[in-house]
CSV table of C-alpha atoms in Angstrom, one decimal:
chain,number,residue,atom,x,y,z
A,24,MET,CA,74.8,103.7,137.0
A,25,ARG,CA,77.8,103.1,139.2
A,26,ILE,CA,77.0,104.3,142.7
A,27,VAL,CA,79.1,104.6,145.9
A,28,LEU,CA,77.0,104.7,149.0
A,29,ALA,CA,78.3,105.7,152.4
A,30,GLU,CA,75.9,104.9,155.3
A,31,ASP,CA,76.8,103.6,158.8
A,32,SER,CA,73.3,102.1,159.6
A,33,VAL,CA,73.6,98.5,158.4
A,34,ILE,CA,69.8,98.1,158.0
A,35,LEU,CA,69.4,101.3,156.0
A,36,ARG,CA,72.6,100.7,154.0
A,37,ASP,CA,71.5,97.2,153.0
A,38,GLY,CA,68.0,98.5,152.2
A,39,LEU,CA,69.3,101.2,149.9
A,40,VAL,CA,71.7,98.8,148.2
A,41,ALA,CA,68.9,96.4,147.5
A,42,LEU,CA,66.6,99.2,146.3
A,43,LEU,CA,69.2,100.6,143.8
A,44,ALA,CA,70.4,97.1,142.7
A,45,ARG,CA,66.8,96.1,141.8
A,46,ARG,CA,66.9,99.1,139.4
A,47,GLY,CA,70.0,97.7,137.7
A,48,HIS,CA,72.5,100.0,139.3
A,49,ASP,CA,76.0,98.8,140.3
A,50,VAL,CA,76.3,99.8,144.0
A,51,VAL,CA,79.3,99.7,146.4
A,52,ALA,CA,78.5,100.4,150.0
A,53,VAL,CA,80.8,101.6,152.8
A,54,GLY,CA,80.3,102.5,156.4
A,55,ASP,CA,82.4,105.6,157.1
A,56,GLY,CA,83.9,108.7,155.5
A,57,ASP,CA,87.4,107.4,155.2
A,58,ALA,CA,86.2,104.3,153.4
A,59,LEU,CA,84.1,106.6,151.1
A,60,VAL,CA,87.2,108.6,150.1
A,61,ARG,CA,89.2,105.5,149.5
A,62,GLU,CA,86.6,103.8,147.4
A,63,VAL,CA,86.0,106.8,145.1
A,64,THR,CA,89.8,107.5,144.9
A,65,GLN,CA,90.5,103.9,143.9
A,66,ARG,CA,87.7,103.9,141.4
A,67,GLY,CA,89.0,107.2,140.0
A,68,ALA,CA,91.8,105.3,138.2
A,69,GLY,CA,89.2,103.5,136.1
A,70,GLY,CA,86.6,106.3,136.1
A,71,LEU,CA,84.7,108.0,138.8
A,72,PRO,CA,81.3,106.7,140.0
A,73,ASP,CA,78.2,108.2,138.4
A,74,VAL,CA,77.0,109.5,141.8
A,75,VAL,CA,78.0,109.4,145.4
A,76,ILE,CA,75.3,109.1,148.1
A,77,ALA,CA,76.6,110.0,151.6
A,78,ASP,CA,75.2,110.3,155.1
A,79,ILE,CA,76.6,113.0,157.3
A,80,ARG,CA,77.2,111.5,160.8
A,81,MET,CA,79.3,108.4,160.6
A,82,PRO,CA,82.1,106.7,162.6
A,83,PRO,CA,84.3,107.3,164.4
A,84,THR,CA,82.9,110.5,166.0
A,85,PHE,CA,79.4,110.5,164.5
A,86,THR,CA,79.5,114.2,163.8
A,87,ASP,CA,80.3,115.3,160.3
A,88,GLU,CA,82.6,112.7,158.8
A,89,GLY,CA,80.4,111.9,155.8
A,90,MET,CA,79.9,115.5,154.9
A,91,ARG,CA,83.6,116.3,155.2
A,92,ALA,CA,84.4,113.3,153.0
A,93,ALA,CA,81.8,114.4,150.4
A,94,THR,CA,83.1,118.0,150.4
A,95,ALA,CA,86.7,116.8,150.0
A,96,LEU,CA,85.8,114.5,147.1
A,97,ARG,CA,83.8,117.3,145.5
A,98,ALA,CA,86.8,119.7,145.9
A,99,ALA,CA,89.1,117.1,144.3
A,100,HIS,CA,86.6,116.2,141.6
A,101,PRO,CA,84.4,119.2,140.9
A,102,THR,CA,82.2,117.3,138.4
A,103,LEU,CA,81.6,114.3,140.7
A,104,PRO,CA,77.8,114.2,141.5
A,105,VAL,CA,77.1,114.0,145.2
A,106,LEU,CA,73.8,113.4,147.0
A,107,VAL,CA,73.8,114.0,150.7
A,108,PHE,CA,71.1,111.9,152.4
A,109,SER,CA,70.8,112.6,156.1
A,110,GLN,CA,68.6,113.5,159.0
A,111,TYR,CA,70.6,116.7,159.6
A,112,VAL,CA,71.3,120.0,157.9
A,113,GLU,CA,74.9,121.1,158.0
A,114,THR,CA,74.7,124.6,156.5
A,115,ARG,CA,78.5,125.3,156.4
A,116,TYR,CA,79.4,122.2,154.4
A,117,ALA,CA,76.2,122.4,152.3
A,118,THR,CA,77.3,125.9,151.2
A,119,GLN,CA,80.8,124.5,150.3
A,120,LEU,CA,79.3,121.7,148.2
A,121,LEU,CA,77.2,124.3,146.3
A,122,ALA,CA,80.0,126.9,146.0
A,123,GLY,CA,81.8,125.1,143.1
A,124,GLY,CA,79.3,126.5,140.7
A,125,ALA,CA,78.7,123.2,138.9
A,126,GLY,CA,75.5,121.1,139.2
A,127,GLY,CA,75.3,117.5,140.3
A,128,VAL,CA,74.6,118.3,143.9
A,129,GLY,CA,71.7,117.1,146.1
A,130,TYR,CA,70.8,117.3,149.8
A,131,LEU,CA,67.8,115.4,151.0
A,132,LEU,CA,66.5,114.8,154.5
A,133,LYS,CA,65.7,111.2,155.3
A,134,ASP,CA,62.6,111.9,157.3
A,135,ARG,CA,61.1,114.0,154.5
A,136,VAL,CA,61.4,111.6,151.7
A,137,ALA,CA,57.9,110.1,151.6
A,138,GLU,CA,58.1,108.1,148.4
A,139,VAL,CA,60.8,105.7,147.0
A,140,ARG,CA,60.3,107.2,143.6
A,141,ASP,CA,61.2,110.6,144.9
A,142,PHE,CA,64.5,109.3,146.2
A,143,LEU,CA,65.3,107.5,143.0
A,144,ASP,CA,64.4,110.5,140.9
A,145,ALA,CA,66.7,112.6,143.0
A,146,VAL,CA,69.6,110.2,142.5
A,147,ARG,CA,68.9,110.3,138.7
A,148,ARG,CA,68.7,114.0,138.6
A,149,VAL,CA,71.9,114.6,140.6
A,150,ALA,CA,73.8,112.0,138.4
A,151,SER,CA,72.7,114.0,135.4
A,152,GLY,CA,74.1,117.2,136.7
A,153,GLN,CA,71.1,118.8,138.3
A,154,THR,CA,70.8,120.4,141.8
A,155,VAL,CA,68.2,118.9,144.1
A,156,LEU,CA,67.6,120.5,147.6
A,157,ASP,CA,65.0,119.7,150.1
A,158,PRO,CA,63.0,122.8,150.9
A,159,GLU,CA,64.0,122.6,154.5
A,160,VAL,CA,67.6,122.7,153.5
A,161,VAL,CA,67.0,125.8,151.4
A,162,THR,CA,65.2,127.5,154.4
A,163,GLN,CA,68.1,126.8,156.8
A,164,LEU,CA,70.7,127.9,154.2
A,165,MET,CA,68.8,131.1,153.7
A,166,GLY,CA,68.7,131.6,157.5
A,167,SER,CA,72.4,131.2,157.9
A,168,THR,CA,73.4,133.7,155.2
A,169,SER,CA,73.0,137.3,154.3
A,170,ALA,CA,71.3,136.7,150.9
A,171,THR,CA,68.8,139.6,151.4
A,172,ALA,CA,71.8,142.0,151.3
A,173,ASP,CA,72.4,141.2,147.6
A,174,PRO,CA,71.2,144.3,145.7
A,175,GLY,CA,70.3,142.1,142.7
A,176,LEU,CA,67.9,140.1,144.8
A,177,GLY,CA,66.3,143.3,146.0
A,178,ARG,CA,65.3,144.1,142.5
A,179,LEU,CA,63.3,140.8,142.0
A,180,THR,CA,59.5,140.9,142.1
A,181,PRO,CA,57.7,138.6,144.5
A,182,ARG,CA,56.9,136.3,141.7
A,183,GLU,CA,60.5,136.2,140.5
A,184,ARG,CA,61.6,135.4,144.1
A,185,GLU,CA,59.1,132.5,144.2
A,186,VAL,CA,60.5,131.2,141.0
A,187,LEU,CA,64.1,131.5,142.3
A,188,GLU,CA,63.2,129.7,145.5
A,189,LEU,CA,61.8,126.8,143.5
A,190,MET,CA,64.9,126.8,141.4
A,191,ALA,CA,66.9,126.5,144.6
A,192,GLU,CA,65.0,123.4,145.4
A,193,GLY,CA,66.2,122.0,142.1
A,194,ARG,CA,62.9,122.2,140.3
A,195,SER,CA,62.8,122.4,136.5
A,196,ASN,CA,60.9,125.1,134.6
A,197,GLY,CA,58.1,122.7,133.9
A,198,ALA,CA,57.8,121.7,137.6
A,199,ILE,CA,57.8,125.4,138.6
A,200,ALA,CA,55.0,126.1,136.1
A,201,ASP,CA,52.9,123.3,137.6
A,202,ARG,CA,53.6,124.4,141.2
A,203,LEU,CA,52.8,128.1,140.6
A,204,PHE,CA,50.0,127.4,138.0
A,205,LEU,CA,51.8,129.4,135.3
A,206,SER,CA,52.5,128.6,131.7
A,207,TYR,CA,55.9,127.3,130.8
A,208,GLY,CA,56.6,130.5,128.8
A,209,ALA,CA,55.8,132.6,131.8
A,210,VAL,CA,58.3,130.7,133.9
A,211,GLU,CA,60.9,131.1,131.2
A,212,LYS,CA,60.3,134.9,131.2
A,213,ASN,CA,60.7,135.0,134.9
A,214,VAL,CA,63.9,133.0,134.8
A,215,ALA,CA,65.3,135.3,132.1
A,216,GLN,CA,64.4,138.4,134.2
A,217,ILE,CA,66.1,136.8,137.3
A,218,PHE,CA,69.3,136.3,135.3
A,219,THR,CA,69.1,139.9,134.0
A,220,LYS,CA,68.5,141.5,137.4
A,221,LEU,CA,71.3,139.4,139.0
A,222,GLY,CA,73.7,140.5,136.2
A,223,LEU,CA,74.2,136.9,135.0
A,224,GLU,CA,75.1,137.3,131.3
A,225,ALA,CA,74.9,134.3,129.0
A,226,ASP,CA,78.3,132.5,129.1
A,227,SER,CA,78.9,128.9,128.2
A,228,ALA,CA,81.6,128.7,130.9
A,229,ASP,CA,79.1,129.4,133.7
A,230,HIS,CA,75.9,127.6,134.7
A,231,ARG,CA,73.6,130.6,135.2
A,232,ARG,CA,70.9,128.6,137.0
A,233,VAL,CA,73.3,127.4,139.6
A,234,LEU,CA,74.9,130.8,140.0
A,235,ALA,CA,71.5,132.4,140.6
A,236,VAL,CA,70.8,129.8,143.3
A,237,LEU,CA,74.1,130.5,144.9
A,238,ARG,CA,73.4,134.2,145.0
A,239,TYR,CA,70.0,133.5,146.5
A,240,LEU,CA,71.5,131.3,149.2
A,241,GLY,CA,74.3,133.8,149.9
A,242,ALA,CA,77.0,131.4,149.0
């Protein structure tokens, strides 16, 4: 894959580049949000990268430059896969990233990624169009929104809410089945009921799974 990585910590940036390069990926690394936007824009003429990985707090102010750059790129290129990899949760920008309705979005917290393979799997899944969210990100997004006011959510059973919460973390039906000790068919039935109760009719123009998650997060 072609990857553009934005990380201001030299040690972490070099480590991630080496990690990804060993897996055969073509990685370009930059150290701030403006450089990230320039690199992706320049590459856009010859095709966008397969995925962007961005930290949040980078020069010059070390506040939200990386997240603002990622959000701007996503707004300009709605299908550009973006994985935010940070120590912090920025709920406002995270909601904006998710609000486009398309997949290919991830948000992982550095301190909670215990295994290299989990990070690499998240990169692969985001690049393939899936949504991958750390459970702590989901919790904080829920706390910052009024998702419980949605009447459709109020009609969900406790089990359906469990399934939807795991969907919000980016888990597949198979992974949800393993986590909840259910059969794959039972998970499929729960997902179908979630779509029905939220009024998400089958439509090739919409990604119902992402739309259900956005409703859950109050986006």
